[in-house]
Amino acid sequence: MTDLTRRKFTGLASASLAAAATPLFAPAVLGQAKAKPKLVVLGGGPGGATVARYVNREAAGAIEVTMIEPIRQFTTCFFSNIYVGGYRSLQSITHSYDKVRKEGVRIVAERASAIDRDKKQVMVGKQVIPYDRLVIAPGIDLKWDSVPGYSEAASQTMPHAWKPGAQTQLLVKRLNALNDGALIVMIAPPNPYRCPPGPYERVSMFAHVLKAKGHRKSKIVVLDPKPNFSKQALFVEGWQKHYPGMVEWQDPKVHGGIKGVNPKTNEVMTDLANYKAQLVNVIPAQTAGQIALKADLADKSGFCPIDPANMRSKMDANIYVVGDACIPGEMPKSAFSANSQAKVAAMMIRGELAGAKTFPARYSNTCWSLIETDDNVKIGGAYEAQDGIIKASSTFVSKPGEPADIRKQNYRESIDWYNGIVADMFG
Amino acid sequence: MTTQPRIRIPKFAKKGEVIQIRTLMSHVMESGQRKDASGKVIPRNIINRFSCSFNGRPVLACQIEPAIAANPYFEFSARVEESGTFQFTWAADDGSVISASEKIVVR
């Protein structure tokens, strides 16, 4: 991948424009009468693919939609824990963009290298893709150095599996190879991060696999930089109920600070103790995808501020940011949230580019987590723009000690949701 | 289901210094209140007593009740006037006693 800063890229692009390409670009510059407005979507996850499909379908040809996504077979991060637990195959959470392409979305299956905000164009290798409106949905990138000793190379022995695909497969392979008495150590991420209950659902799935194999001597130690976490009471109750004595969650007061990891020896060091583990799962701190940072769309937090009324970037009126890369106020970073934000952005973009009627933004989210077979808990809410952020107007969360049939119903609901969102994304 | 306790104390201290002691014991802490899938009460099995002594003299002892969560963690301080050994014990309902010790040098 070419590593250009925006400034350098602008220089390069103008040079080549001046040298050779003037005639090629002339029609766009002059504003051809029949030229359709162009929407470019960067990223084909739950945010990006939803925007691309909704705008393409509902604008009925009035807007030209291009989606840039290097991955051809997209494995969803949501439900990847269900794969870790052995309930689903990797294939069942992997999808192609064939239908999206057939519907008329132009798909550029390469990685975008830079965004030139002044010229309103995206650079994909040597290709220049102009836009009238750009949607950024690059998801997250990992801050490798947030855990001392960790690195991209280390993720081959200590998988993060916080981006779907090969990493998740590696984690599952390592998990399934463990013997009874094995120690698993998870380093949980600091806020804000993708999928707040995700690490704890993953711990539950680890425990489920160990229990199913009869590994009574195995242990899972969770080292958390946070003093508390999403649906904590529900997870702690579930761990005690289904996996007594197996899960040991340590808050920062207990472990006293995560000093680092040694990927060569599979050791994890904290102020309280050192652990020699058979499987270490490091989930580092996170930022918006690098491309958003390079285009100066993020603030100091590493994520992209947006206008809560429409998902438009606060840094650039021609750009929308949806999904994990944005600062979603009180919404969590989840696929459900991204999909919900994408529908708002799609509506606003059609309003801007095709004169479609728009309505006040309404958002919603639900995060389901599986603790053990048929024991699924959920949390969620409805949201709207208020006080300059996306704010919850109502929320709900599962209760401790609920009857089993409610939990089972939650699980069925989560499967229905999965089928619905992948239909929204991939057709 | 227990494993070795994890204890953190400084290796060295000055005479009369107040040091921090942190201990974490992995234990299921089954409260005796929960029922299994068939509706039978799961028998209570908790660590019911934790104690710490220094050179044979008591530093801290406490009785633990079923409301304490799994993997009990204790953090406390002690003043050390001499070199010696901290002795820790955790006694569980099932009669098992887990002991550990840590040395400290006063200089």
Short mmCIF file of C-alpha atoms in Angstrom, two decimals:
data_model
loop_
_atom_site.label_atom_id
_atom_site.label_comp_id
_atom_site.label_asym_id
_atom_site.label_seq_id
_atom_site.Cartn_x
_atom_site.Cartn_y
_atom_site.Cartn_z
CA MET A 1 0.00 0.00 0.00
CA THR A 2 1.30 3.45 -0.88
CA ASP A 3 1.78 5.43 2.27
CA LEU A 4 1.01 9.00 1.34
CA THR A 5 -0.06 11.77 3.63
CA ARG A 6 -2.87 13.92 2.38
CA ARG A 7 -0.57 16.86 1.82
CA LYS A 8 1.93 14.87 -0.21
CA PHE A 9 -0.83 13.23 -2.16
CA THR A 10 -2.38 16.56 -3.10
CA GLY A 11 0.96 17.67 -4.46
CA LEU A 12 1.44 14.52 -6.48
CA ALA A 13 -2.06 14.54 -7.84
CA SER A 14 -1.93 18.13 -8.99
CA ALA A 15 1.39 17.50 -10.68
CA SER A 16 0.05 14.61 -12.70
CA LEU A 17 -3.13 16.48 -13.49
CA ALA A 18 -1.23 19.43 -14.86
CA ALA A 19 1.10 17.21 -16.84
CA ALA A 20 -1.26 14.93 -18.68
CA ALA A 21 -4.76 14.44 -17.53
CA THR A 22 -6.51 17.72 -18.15
CA PRO A 23 -8.76 16.54 -20.99
CA LEU A 24 -9.76 13.44 -19.07
CA PHE A 25 -10.97 15.47 -16.11
CA ALA A 26 -12.47 18.33 -18.05
CA PRO A 27 -16.09 17.09 -18.22
CA ALA A 28 -16.33 16.63 -14.49
CA VAL A 29 -14.76 20.00 -13.83
CA LEU A 30 -17.12 21.79 -16.18
CA GLY A 31 -20.14 20.01 -14.73
CA GLN A 32 -21.64 17.97 -17.53
CA ALA A 33 -25.40 18.48 -17.67
CA LYS A 34 -26.27 14.80 -17.40
CA ALA A 35 -23.55 13.74 -14.95
CA LYS A 36 -25.08 11.89 -12.03
CA PRO A 37 -24.03 12.86 -8.52
CA LYS A 38 -21.42 10.47 -7.21
CA LEU A 39 -21.44 8.71 -3.88
CA VAL A 40 -18.30 6.85 -2.88
CA VAL A 41 -18.44 4.51 0.12
CA LEU A 42 -15.22 3.48 1.78
CA GLY A 43 -15.66 0.12 3.48
CA GLY A 44 -18.09 -2.74 2.92
CA GLY A 45 -19.00 -3.69 6.49
CA PRO A 46 -22.33 -3.21 8.25
CA GLY A 47 -22.03 0.58 7.89
CA GLY A 48 -20.61 0.90 4.38
CA ALA A 49 -22.44 -1.90 2.60
CA THR A 50 -25.76 -0.75 4.07
CA VAL A 51 -25.28 2.85 2.88
CA ALA A 52 -24.20 1.67 -0.58
CA ARG A 53 -27.17 -0.63 -1.03
CA TYR A 54 -29.77 1.73 0.42
CA VAL A 55 -28.68 4.71 -1.65
CA ASN A 56 -28.32 2.62 -4.79
CA ARG A 57 -31.72 1.01 -4.41
CA GLU A 58 -33.73 3.98 -3.22
CA ALA A 59 -32.20 6.56 -5.54
CA ALA A 60 -33.17 4.23 -8.40
CA GLY A 61 -30.30 5.21 -10.65
CA ALA A 62 -30.22 8.92 -9.79
CA ILE A 63 -26.96 8.57 -7.83
CA GLU A 64 -23.87 6.69 -8.98
CA VAL A 65 -22.67 4.51 -6.10
CA THR A 66 -19.13 3.16 -5.78
CA MET A 67 -18.02 1.02 -2.84
CA ILE A 68 -14.33 0.50 -2.09
CA GLU A 69 -13.66 -2.70 -0.14
CA PRO A 70 -10.53 -4.83 -0.58
CA ILE A 71 -12.06 -7.94 1.01
CA ARG A 72 -13.93 -10.08 -1.51
CA GLN A 73 -15.36 -12.59 0.95
CA PHE A 74 -16.46 -10.67 4.02
CA THR A 75 -16.49 -12.55 7.32
CA THR A 76 -18.66 -10.73 9.85
CA CYS A 77 -17.12 -9.84 13.19
CA PHE A 78 -20.56 -10.05 14.73
CA PHE A 79 -21.42 -13.69 15.36
CA SER A 80 -17.72 -14.60 15.16
CA ASN A 81 -17.95 -15.45 18.87
CA ILE A 82 -20.70 -17.90 17.96
CA TYR A 83 -18.20 -19.46 15.57
CA VAL A 84 -15.61 -19.52 18.39
CA GLY A 85 -18.15 -21.40 20.53
CA GLY A 86 -18.58 -23.97 17.77
CA TYR A 87 -22.22 -23.15 17.09
CA ARG A 88 -21.64 -21.94 13.55
CA SER A 89 -19.16 -22.50 10.74
CA LEU A 90 -16.89 -19.76 9.43
CA GLN A 91 -18.56 -20.22 6.07
CA SER A 92 -21.95 -19.39 7.56
CA ILE A 93 -20.67 -15.96 8.63
CA THR A 94 -18.82 -15.28 5.36
CA HIS A 95 -20.58 -13.46 2.54
CA SER A 96 -19.87 -12.24 -0.99
CA TYR A 97 -20.80 -8.93 -2.64
CA ASP A 98 -22.08 -10.60 -5.82
CA LYS A 99 -25.65 -9.43 -5.31
CA VAL A 100 -24.55 -5.93 -4.35
CA ARG A 101 -22.61 -5.72 -7.60
CA LYS A 102 -25.52 -7.11 -9.63
CA GLU A 103 -27.81 -4.47 -8.15
CA GLY A 104 -25.63 -1.82 -9.74
CA VAL A 105 -23.17 -0.76 -7.04
CA ARG A 106 -19.73 -0.40 -8.58
CA ILE A 107 -17.33 -2.29 -6.34
CA VAL A 108 -13.64 -1.48 -6.32
CA ALA A 109 -12.05 -4.48 -4.61
CA GLU A 110 -8.86 -2.75 -3.55
CA ARG A 111 -7.64 -0.82 -0.55
CA ALA A 112 -8.05 2.96 -0.68
CA SER A 113 -4.68 4.59 -0.08
CA ALA A 114 -5.65 8.21 0.52
CA ILE A 115 -8.45 10.74 0.47
CA ASP A 116 -7.98 14.15 -1.10
CA ARG A 117 -10.64 16.21 0.64
CA ASP A 118 -9.85 19.39 -1.29
CA LYS A 119 -10.29 17.72 -4.66
CA LYS A 120 -13.06 15.42 -3.42
CA GLN A 121 -11.45 12.25 -4.61
CA VAL A 122 -10.27 8.93 -3.23
CA MET A 123 -7.00 7.38 -4.35
CA VAL A 124 -7.08 3.61 -4.82
CA GLY A 125 -3.62 2.62 -5.97
CA LYS A 126 -3.24 4.66 -9.16
CA GLN A 127 -6.96 4.96 -9.64
CA VAL A 128 -8.57 8.28 -8.76
CA ILE A 129 -12.23 8.07 -7.78
CA PRO A 130 -14.05 11.41 -7.56
CA TYR A 131 -17.03 11.94 -5.27
CA ASP A 132 -19.72 14.45 -4.47
CA ARG A 133 -20.33 12.77 -1.15
CA LEU A 134 -18.05 10.30 0.58
CA VAL A 135 -19.03 7.85 3.29
CA ILE A 136 -16.21 6.64 5.49
CA ALA A 137 -16.88 3.30 7.17
CA PRO A 138 -13.42 1.79 7.66
CA GLY A 139 -14.17 0.26 11.06
CA ILE A 140 -11.34 0.11 13.57
CA ASP A 141 -7.61 -0.23 13.62
CA LEU A 142 -5.64 -1.63 16.52
CA LYS A 143 -3.15 0.29 18.65
CA TRP A 144 -0.58 -2.47 18.78
CA ASP A 145 1.64 -0.72 21.32
CA SER A 146 -1.20 -0.22 23.82
CA VAL A 147 -0.01 -3.51 25.37
CA PRO A 148 3.78 -3.47 25.87
CA GLY A 149 5.44 -6.28 23.91
CA TYR A 150 2.47 -6.74 21.60
CA SER A 151 2.71 -6.09 17.85
CA GLU A 152 1.17 -7.10 14.56
CA ALA A 153 3.76 -9.88 14.33
CA ALA A 154 2.90 -11.01 17.88
CA SER A 155 -0.72 -11.45 16.82
CA GLN A 156 0.39 -14.61 15.01
CA THR A 157 1.07 -16.24 18.38
CA MET A 158 -1.25 -14.17 20.57
CA PRO A 159 -4.26 -13.59 18.32
CA HIS A 160 -6.47 -10.56 18.83
CA ALA A 161 -9.24 -11.86 16.56
CA TRP A 162 -10.88 -8.44 16.80
CA LYS A 163 -10.99 -8.16 13.04
CA PRO A 164 -12.74 -11.04 11.37
CA GLY A 165 -11.24 -13.76 9.20
CA ALA A 166 -7.80 -15.32 9.57
CA GLN A 167 -7.32 -14.07 13.14
CA THR A 168 -10.57 -15.62 14.29
CA GLN A 169 -9.62 -18.90 12.61
CA LEU A 170 -6.25 -18.84 14.35
CA LEU A 171 -7.91 -18.24 17.72
CA VAL A 172 -10.30 -21.15 17.20
CA LYS A 173 -7.50 -23.45 16.07
CA ARG A 174 -5.50 -22.62 19.20
CA LEU A 175 -8.55 -22.95 21.46
CA ASN A 176 -9.47 -26.36 20.10
CA ALA A 177 -5.90 -27.64 20.54
CA LEU A 178 -5.80 -26.93 24.30
CA ASN A 179 -5.48 -29.75 26.83
CA ASP A 180 -7.24 -30.02 30.17
CA GLY A 181 -5.53 -27.81 32.72
CA ALA A 182 -4.68 -25.14 30.16
CA LEU A 183 -4.61 -21.50 31.13
CA ILE A 184 -6.17 -18.94 28.80
CA VAL A 185 -5.38 -15.29 29.45
CA MET A 186 -7.40 -12.57 27.77
CA ILE A 187 -6.31 -8.95 27.86
CA ALA A 188 -9.51 -6.94 27.43
CA PRO A 189 -9.44 -3.55 25.68
CA PRO A 190 -9.90 -0.09 27.22
CA ASN A 191 -12.90 2.03 26.17
CA PRO A 192 -13.94 2.92 23.54
CA TYR A 193 -13.79 -0.22 21.44
CA ARG A 194 -15.74 -2.33 18.98
CA CYS A 195 -18.50 -4.41 20.58
CA PRO A 196 -18.54 -3.60 24.32
CA PRO A 197 -19.88 -7.01 25.49
CA GLY A 198 -17.79 -8.86 22.87
CA PRO A 199 -14.76 -9.79 25.02
CA TYR A 200 -17.01 -11.23 27.71
CA GLU A 201 -19.14 -13.18 25.26
CA ARG A 202 -15.88 -14.54 23.90
CA VAL A 203 -14.80 -15.58 27.42
CA SER A 204 -18.16 -17.37 27.72
CA MET A 205 -17.55 -19.15 24.42
CA PHE A 206 -14.03 -20.19 25.53
CA ALA A 207 -15.56 -21.60 28.71
CA HIS A 208 -18.30 -23.35 26.73
CA VAL A 209 -15.74 -25.10 24.53
CA LEU A 210 -13.59 -26.14 27.53
CA LYS A 211 -16.62 -27.37 29.47
CA ALA A 212 -17.95 -29.31 26.47
CA LYS A 213 -14.59 -31.08 26.24
CA GLY A 214 -14.70 -31.91 29.95
CA HIS A 215 -11.72 -29.72 30.77
CA ARG A 216 -12.45 -29.14 34.42
CA LYS A 217 -8.93 -28.08 35.36
CA SER A 218 -8.65 -25.34 32.74
CA LYS A 219 -8.89 -21.68 33.68
CA ILE A 220 -9.57 -18.39 31.97
CA VAL A 221 -8.05 -15.26 33.45
CA VAL A 222 -9.36 -11.95 32.13
CA LEU A 223 -7.12 -8.95 32.73
CA ASP A 224 -9.18 -5.83 32.27
CA PRO A 225 -8.00 -2.22 32.09
CA LYS A 226 -11.58 -1.19 32.96
CA PRO A 227 -13.14 -1.28 36.45
CA ASN A 228 -16.42 -2.59 34.99
CA PHE A 229 -17.90 -3.76 31.70
CA SER A 230 -21.07 -4.14 29.65
CA LYS A 231 -23.72 -6.50 31.08
CA GLN A 232 -21.27 -7.35 33.89
CA ALA A 233 -23.86 -8.63 36.38
CA LEU A 234 -25.33 -10.91 33.70
CA PHE A 235 -21.99 -12.31 32.60
CA VAL A 236 -20.73 -12.84 36.15
CA GLU A 237 -23.95 -14.62 37.06
CA GLY A 238 -23.74 -16.73 33.91
CA TRP A 239 -20.10 -17.69 34.49
CA GLN A 240 -20.88 -18.75 38.06
CA LYS A 241 -23.90 -20.73 36.88
CA HIS A 242 -22.45 -22.49 33.85
CA TYR A 243 -18.71 -22.50 34.45
CA PRO A 244 -18.16 -22.33 38.24
CA GLY A 245 -14.54 -21.71 39.15
CA MET A 246 -13.37 -21.43 35.55
CA VAL A 247 -13.40 -17.69 34.85
CA GLU A 248 -11.36 -15.22 36.87
CA TRP A 249 -12.00 -11.61 35.88
CA GLN A 250 -9.56 -9.10 37.34
CA ASP A 251 -10.23 -5.38 37.44
CA PRO A 252 -7.30 -2.93 37.42
CA LYS A 253 -7.20 -2.75 41.21
CA VAL A 254 -6.69 -6.49 41.43
CA HIS A 255 -4.04 -7.02 38.73
CA GLY A 256 -2.50 -3.63 39.50
CA GLY A 257 -1.66 -2.88 35.86
CA ILE A 258 -0.85 -4.92 32.76
CA LYS A 259 2.92 -4.66 32.38
CA GLY A 260 3.21 -6.45 29.07
CA VAL A 261 3.31 -9.68 27.13
CA ASN A 262 6.08 -11.88 25.81
CA PRO A 263 4.89 -13.52 22.59
CA LYS A 264 7.92 -15.84 22.49
CA THR A 265 7.18 -17.45 25.85
CA ASN A 266 3.41 -16.84 25.93
CA GLU A 267 3.79 -14.96 29.19
CA VAL A 268 1.67 -12.12 30.49
CA MET A 269 3.01 -9.85 33.19
CA THR A 270 0.92 -7.83 35.62
CA ASP A 271 1.80 -5.99 38.79
CA LEU A 272 0.18 -8.75 40.85
CA ALA A 273 1.48 -11.84 39.06
CA ASN A 274 2.98 -13.32 35.90
CA TYR A 275 1.10 -15.90 33.88
CA LYS A 276 2.46 -18.56 31.59
CA ALA A 277 -0.53 -19.32 29.41
CA GLN A 278 -1.31 -21.86 26.72
CA LEU A 279 -3.44 -19.30 24.87
CA VAL A 280 -3.20 -15.53 25.12
CA ASN A 281 -5.86 -13.40 23.47
CA VAL A 282 -4.80 -9.76 23.39
CA ILE A 283 -7.47 -7.26 22.39
CA PRO A 284 -5.58 -3.96 22.11
CA ALA A 285 -6.87 -0.40 22.32
CA GLN A 286 -8.49 0.85 19.14
CA THR A 287 -8.85 3.83 16.83
CA ALA A 288 -10.84 4.59 13.71
CA GLY A 289 -9.44 2.92 10.58
CA GLN A 290 -6.10 4.42 9.51
CA ILE A 291 -7.53 5.99 6.36
CA ALA A 292 -9.82 8.19 8.49
CA LEU A 293 -6.88 9.27 10.66
CA LYS A 294 -4.74 10.06 7.60
CA ALA A 295 -7.52 12.20 6.16
CA ASP A 296 -7.68 14.21 9.42
CA LEU A 297 -11.26 13.15 10.09
CA ALA A 298 -10.58 12.01 13.67
CA ASP A 299 -10.08 14.09 16.79
CA LYS A 300 -7.69 13.47 19.68
CA SER A 301 -9.71 10.42 20.76
CA GLY A 302 -8.71 8.63 17.56
CA PHE A 303 -12.31 8.48 16.35
CA CYS A 304 -14.33 10.72 14.04
CA PRO A 305 -16.72 13.35 15.41
CA ILE A 306 -20.05 13.52 13.58
CA ASP A 307 -23.18 15.65 13.55
CA PRO A 308 -25.67 13.51 15.48
CA ALA A 309 -28.55 14.76 13.35
CA ASN A 310 -27.23 13.24 10.13
CA MET A 311 -23.88 11.37 10.62
CA ARG A 312 -21.99 14.02 8.68
CA SER A 313 -18.34 14.51 9.64
CA LYS A 314 -17.69 17.58 11.76
CA MET A 315 -14.45 17.99 9.83
CA ASP A 316 -15.84 17.95 6.29
CA ALA A 317 -19.39 18.64 5.06
CA ASN A 318 -18.95 16.36 2.04
CA ILE A 319 -18.10 13.36 4.17
CA TYR A 320 -20.23 11.11 6.35
CA VAL A 321 -18.76 8.73 8.92
CA VAL A 322 -20.73 5.68 10.05
CA GLY A 323 -20.00 2.63 12.18
CA ASP A 324 -17.11 1.92 14.52
CA ALA A 325 -14.96 4.77 13.17
CA CYS A 326 -17.34 7.50 14.35
CA ILE A 327 -17.96 8.93 17.80
CA PRO A 328 -21.49 7.60 18.32
CA GLY A 329 -22.35 9.39 21.57
CA GLU A 330 -24.28 6.99 23.78
CA MET A 331 -24.53 4.29 21.12
CA PRO A 332 -22.04 1.44 21.38
CA LYS A 333 -19.74 0.49 18.52
CA SER A 334 -21.69 -2.42 17.11
CA ALA A 335 -22.82 -3.80 13.77
CA PHE A 336 -26.41 -2.97 14.71
CA SER A 337 -25.40 0.64 15.43
CA ALA A 338 -23.42 0.89 12.18
CA ASN A 339 -26.38 -0.45 10.19
CA SER A 340 -28.72 1.99 11.93
CA GLN A 341 -26.38 4.96 11.38
CA ALA A 342 -25.95 3.88 7.74
CA LYS A 343 -29.69 4.13 7.11
CA VAL A 344 -29.74 7.67 8.49
CA ALA A 345 -26.72 8.63 6.37
CA ALA A 346 -28.28 7.04 3.27
CA MET A 347 -31.44 9.09 3.76
CA MET A 348 -29.52 12.34 4.27
CA ILE A 349 -27.31 11.69 1.24
CA ARG A 350 -30.33 11.07 -0.97
CA GLY A 351 -31.73 14.30 0.39
CA GLU A 352 -28.60 16.20 -0.54
CA LEU A 353 -27.85 14.58 -3.89
CA ALA A 354 -31.28 13.66 -5.22
CA GLY A 355 -33.67 16.00 -3.39
CA ALA A 356 -35.34 13.15 -1.48
CA LYS A 357 -37.43 14.00 1.58
CA THR A 358 -35.61 13.55 4.88
CA PHE A 359 -36.84 12.99 8.43
CA PRO A 360 -35.26 13.55 11.84
CA ALA A 361 -32.62 10.92 12.58
CA ARG A 362 -33.69 7.97 14.72
CA TYR A 363 -31.20 5.31 15.69
CA SER A 364 -31.47 1.98 17.45
CA ASN A 365 -29.22 -0.78 18.73
CA THR A 366 -29.31 -4.18 20.37
CA CYS A 367 -26.30 -6.24 21.43
CA TRP A 368 -27.00 -9.90 22.10
CA SER A 369 -24.46 -12.06 23.92
CA LEU A 370 -24.45 -15.82 24.23
CA ILE A 371 -23.24 -17.05 27.62
CA GLU A 372 -24.01 -20.76 27.18
CA THR A 373 -26.25 -22.75 24.83
CA ASP A 374 -29.67 -21.04 24.73
CA ASP A 375 -28.65 -18.59 27.47
CA ASN A 376 -28.51 -15.28 25.64
CA VAL A 377 -28.66 -11.81 27.20
CA LYS A 378 -29.30 -8.51 25.47
CA ILE A 379 -28.89 -4.78 25.93
CA GLY A 380 -30.04 -1.99 23.68
CA GLY A 381 -31.83 1.26 23.16
CA ALA A 382 -33.36 3.88 20.90
CA TYR A 383 -31.38 7.03 20.23
CA GLU A 384 -31.70 10.49 18.72
CA ALA A 385 -29.74 13.70 18.34
CA GLN A 386 -29.80 15.71 21.56
CA ASP A 387 -27.37 18.13 23.25
CA GLY A 388 -24.93 17.73 20.35
CA ILE A 389 -24.53 13.96 20.65
CA ILE A 390 -26.46 10.81 19.81
CA LYS A 391 -28.33 10.29 23.04
CA ALA A 392 -30.40 7.38 24.34
CA SER A 393 -34.13 8.11 24.49
CA SER A 394 -34.90 4.67 25.94
CA THR A 395 -32.82 1.64 26.92
CA PHE A 396 -33.35 -1.96 27.99
CA VAL A 397 -31.19 -4.74 29.40
CA SER A 398 -31.77 -8.39 30.37
CA LYS A 399 -32.26 -9.07 34.07
CA PRO A 400 -30.28 -11.46 36.27
CA GLY A 401 -32.14 -14.64 37.15
CA GLU A 402 -34.48 -14.52 34.16
CA PRO A 403 -36.38 -17.67 33.15
CA ALA A 404 -34.63 -19.91 30.63
CA ASP A 405 -37.31 -19.48 27.96
CA ILE A 406 -36.69 -15.71 27.80
CA ARG A 407 -32.96 -16.33 27.32
CA LYS A 408 -33.68 -18.90 24.63
CA GLN A 409 -36.02 -16.46 22.89
CA ASN A 410 -33.19 -13.88 22.96
CA TYR A 411 -30.97 -16.33 21.12
CA ARG A 412 -33.58 -16.95 18.44
CA GLU A 413 -34.03 -13.19 18.14
CA SER A 414 -30.28 -12.75 17.65
CA ILE A 415 -30.28 -15.26 14.79
CA ASP A 416 -33.19 -13.48 13.15
CA TRP A 417 -31.31 -10.21 13.52
CA TYR A 418 -28.20 -11.75 11.97
CA ASN A 419 -30.18 -12.98 8.98
CA GLY A 420 -31.77 -9.56 8.65
CA ILE A 421 -28.59 -7.50 8.82
CA VAL A 422 -26.64 -9.67 6.39
CA ALA A 423 -29.59 -9.42 3.99
CA ASP A 424 -29.37 -5.63 4.43
CA MET A 425 -25.63 -5.65 3.70
CA PHE A 426 -25.25 -8.28 1.02
CA GLY A 427 -28.72 -8.66 -0.52
CA MET B 1 -11.26 -25.82 42.19
CA THR B 2 -8.34 -23.78 43.45
CA THR B 3 -4.99 -22.76 42.14
CA GLN B 4 -1.98 -21.23 43.81
CA PRO B 5 -2.74 -17.89 45.44
CA ARG B 6 -1.10 -14.80 44.00
CA ILE B 7 0.53 -12.48 46.50
CA ARG B 8 2.23 -9.15 46.01
CA ILE B 9 4.40 -7.68 48.75
CA PRO B 10 7.59 -5.65 48.46
CA LYS B 11 10.82 -7.63 48.83
CA PHE B 12 12.44 -4.88 50.89
CA ALA B 13 11.24 -2.25 53.35
CA LYS B 14 12.66 0.28 55.76
CA LYS B 15 12.24 -0.31 59.47
CA GLY B 16 8.83 0.93 60.53
CA GLU B 17 7.57 1.27 56.97
CA VAL B 18 3.90 0.64 56.16
CA ILE B 19 3.72 -1.76 53.22
CA GLN B 20 0.85 -2.79 50.94
CA ILE B 21 -0.06 -6.46 50.73
CA ARG B 22 -2.31 -7.77 47.93
CA THR B 23 -3.59 -11.32 47.66
CA LEU B 24 -5.80 -13.04 45.12
CA MET B 25 -7.14 -16.55 45.61
CA SER B 26 -8.92 -18.42 42.83
CA HIS B 27 -12.00 -20.02 44.33
CA VAL B 28 -15.50 -20.77 43.10
CA MET B 29 -17.15 -19.31 46.28
CA GLU B 30 -20.29 -21.37 45.81
CA SER B 31 -22.79 -19.51 47.99
CA GLY B 32 -25.14 -22.35 48.91
CA GLN B 33 -28.00 -20.29 47.56
CA ARG B 34 -27.93 -21.44 43.93
CA LYS B 35 -29.80 -24.38 42.47
CA ASP B 36 -28.64 -26.73 39.74
CA ALA B 37 -30.62 -27.58 36.59
CA SER B 38 -32.67 -30.20 38.46
CA GLY B 39 -33.63 -27.71 41.18
CA LYS B 40 -31.34 -29.14 43.87
CA VAL B 41 -29.46 -26.67 46.04
CA ILE B 42 -25.76 -26.65 45.24
CA PRO B 43 -23.96 -27.12 48.57
CA ARG B 44 -22.11 -24.16 49.98
CA ASN B 45 -18.37 -24.18 49.34
CA ILE B 46 -16.62 -20.96 50.15
CA ILE B 47 -13.37 -19.84 51.67
CA ASN B 48 -14.66 -18.99 55.13
CA ARG B 49 -11.52 -17.64 56.75
CA PHE B 50 -8.49 -15.74 55.59
CA SER B 51 -5.59 -14.90 57.85
CA CYS B 52 -2.16 -13.39 57.69
CA SER B 53 0.61 -13.48 60.28
CA PHE B 54 4.13 -12.10 60.43
CA ASN B 55 6.87 -14.02 62.23
CA GLY B 56 4.13 -15.91 64.05
CA ARG B 57 2.24 -12.81 65.21
CA PRO B 58 -1.26 -12.19 63.78
CA VAL B 59 -1.57 -9.34 61.28
CA LEU B 60 -5.08 -9.85 60.03
CA ALA B 61 -7.77 -12.50 60.25
CA CYS B 62 -11.27 -12.38 58.87
CA GLN B 63 -14.30 -14.50 58.53
CA ILE B 64 -15.77 -14.57 55.02
CA GLU B 65 -19.47 -14.93 54.28
CA PRO B 66 -21.25 -16.36 51.22
CA ALA B 67 -21.93 -12.93 49.72
CA ILE B 68 -18.27 -12.58 48.78
CA ALA B 69 -17.76 -13.05 45.03
CA ALA B 70 -15.65 -15.75 43.40
CA ASN B 71 -11.85 -15.34 43.59
CA PRO B 72 -11.59 -13.33 46.84
CA TYR B 73 -9.09 -10.49 46.72
CA PHE B 74 -7.63 -8.84 49.82
CA GLU B 75 -5.59 -5.71 49.96
CA PHE B 76 -4.31 -4.44 53.29
CA SER B 77 -1.30 -2.76 54.86
CA ALA B 78 1.09 -3.70 57.64
CA ARG B 79 3.91 -1.97 59.46
CA VAL B 80 7.19 -3.93 59.43
CA GLU B 81 9.83 -3.45 62.12
CA GLU B 82 12.03 -6.41 61.26
CA SER B 83 12.88 -8.88 58.50
CA GLY B 84 10.74 -11.96 58.42
CA THR B 85 8.02 -14.02 56.79
CA PHE B 86 4.40 -13.29 56.11
CA GLN B 87 2.26 -16.40 56.34
CA PHE B 88 -1.12 -16.51 54.60
CA THR B 89 -3.88 -19.10 54.96
CA TRP B 90 -7.22 -19.58 53.26
CA ALA B 91 -9.59 -22.13 54.85
CA ALA B 92 -12.47 -23.50 52.80
CA ASP B 93 -15.78 -25.18 53.74
CA ASP B 94 -14.59 -28.49 52.32
CA GLY B 95 -11.87 -28.59 54.98
CA SER B 96 -9.02 -27.69 52.66
CA VAL B 97 -6.50 -25.11 53.80
CA ILE B 98 -4.24 -23.34 51.37
CA SER B 99 -1.10 -21.71 52.74
CA ALA B 100 1.55 -19.51 51.27
CA SER B 101 4.38 -17.40 52.59
CA GLU B 102 6.44 -14.44 51.43
CA LYS B 103 9.67 -13.09 52.87
CA ILE B 104 10.53 -9.45 53.39
CA VAL B 105 13.89 -7.95 54.28
CA VAL B 106 14.07 -4.82 56.44
CA ARG B 107 17.22 -2.81 55.81
#
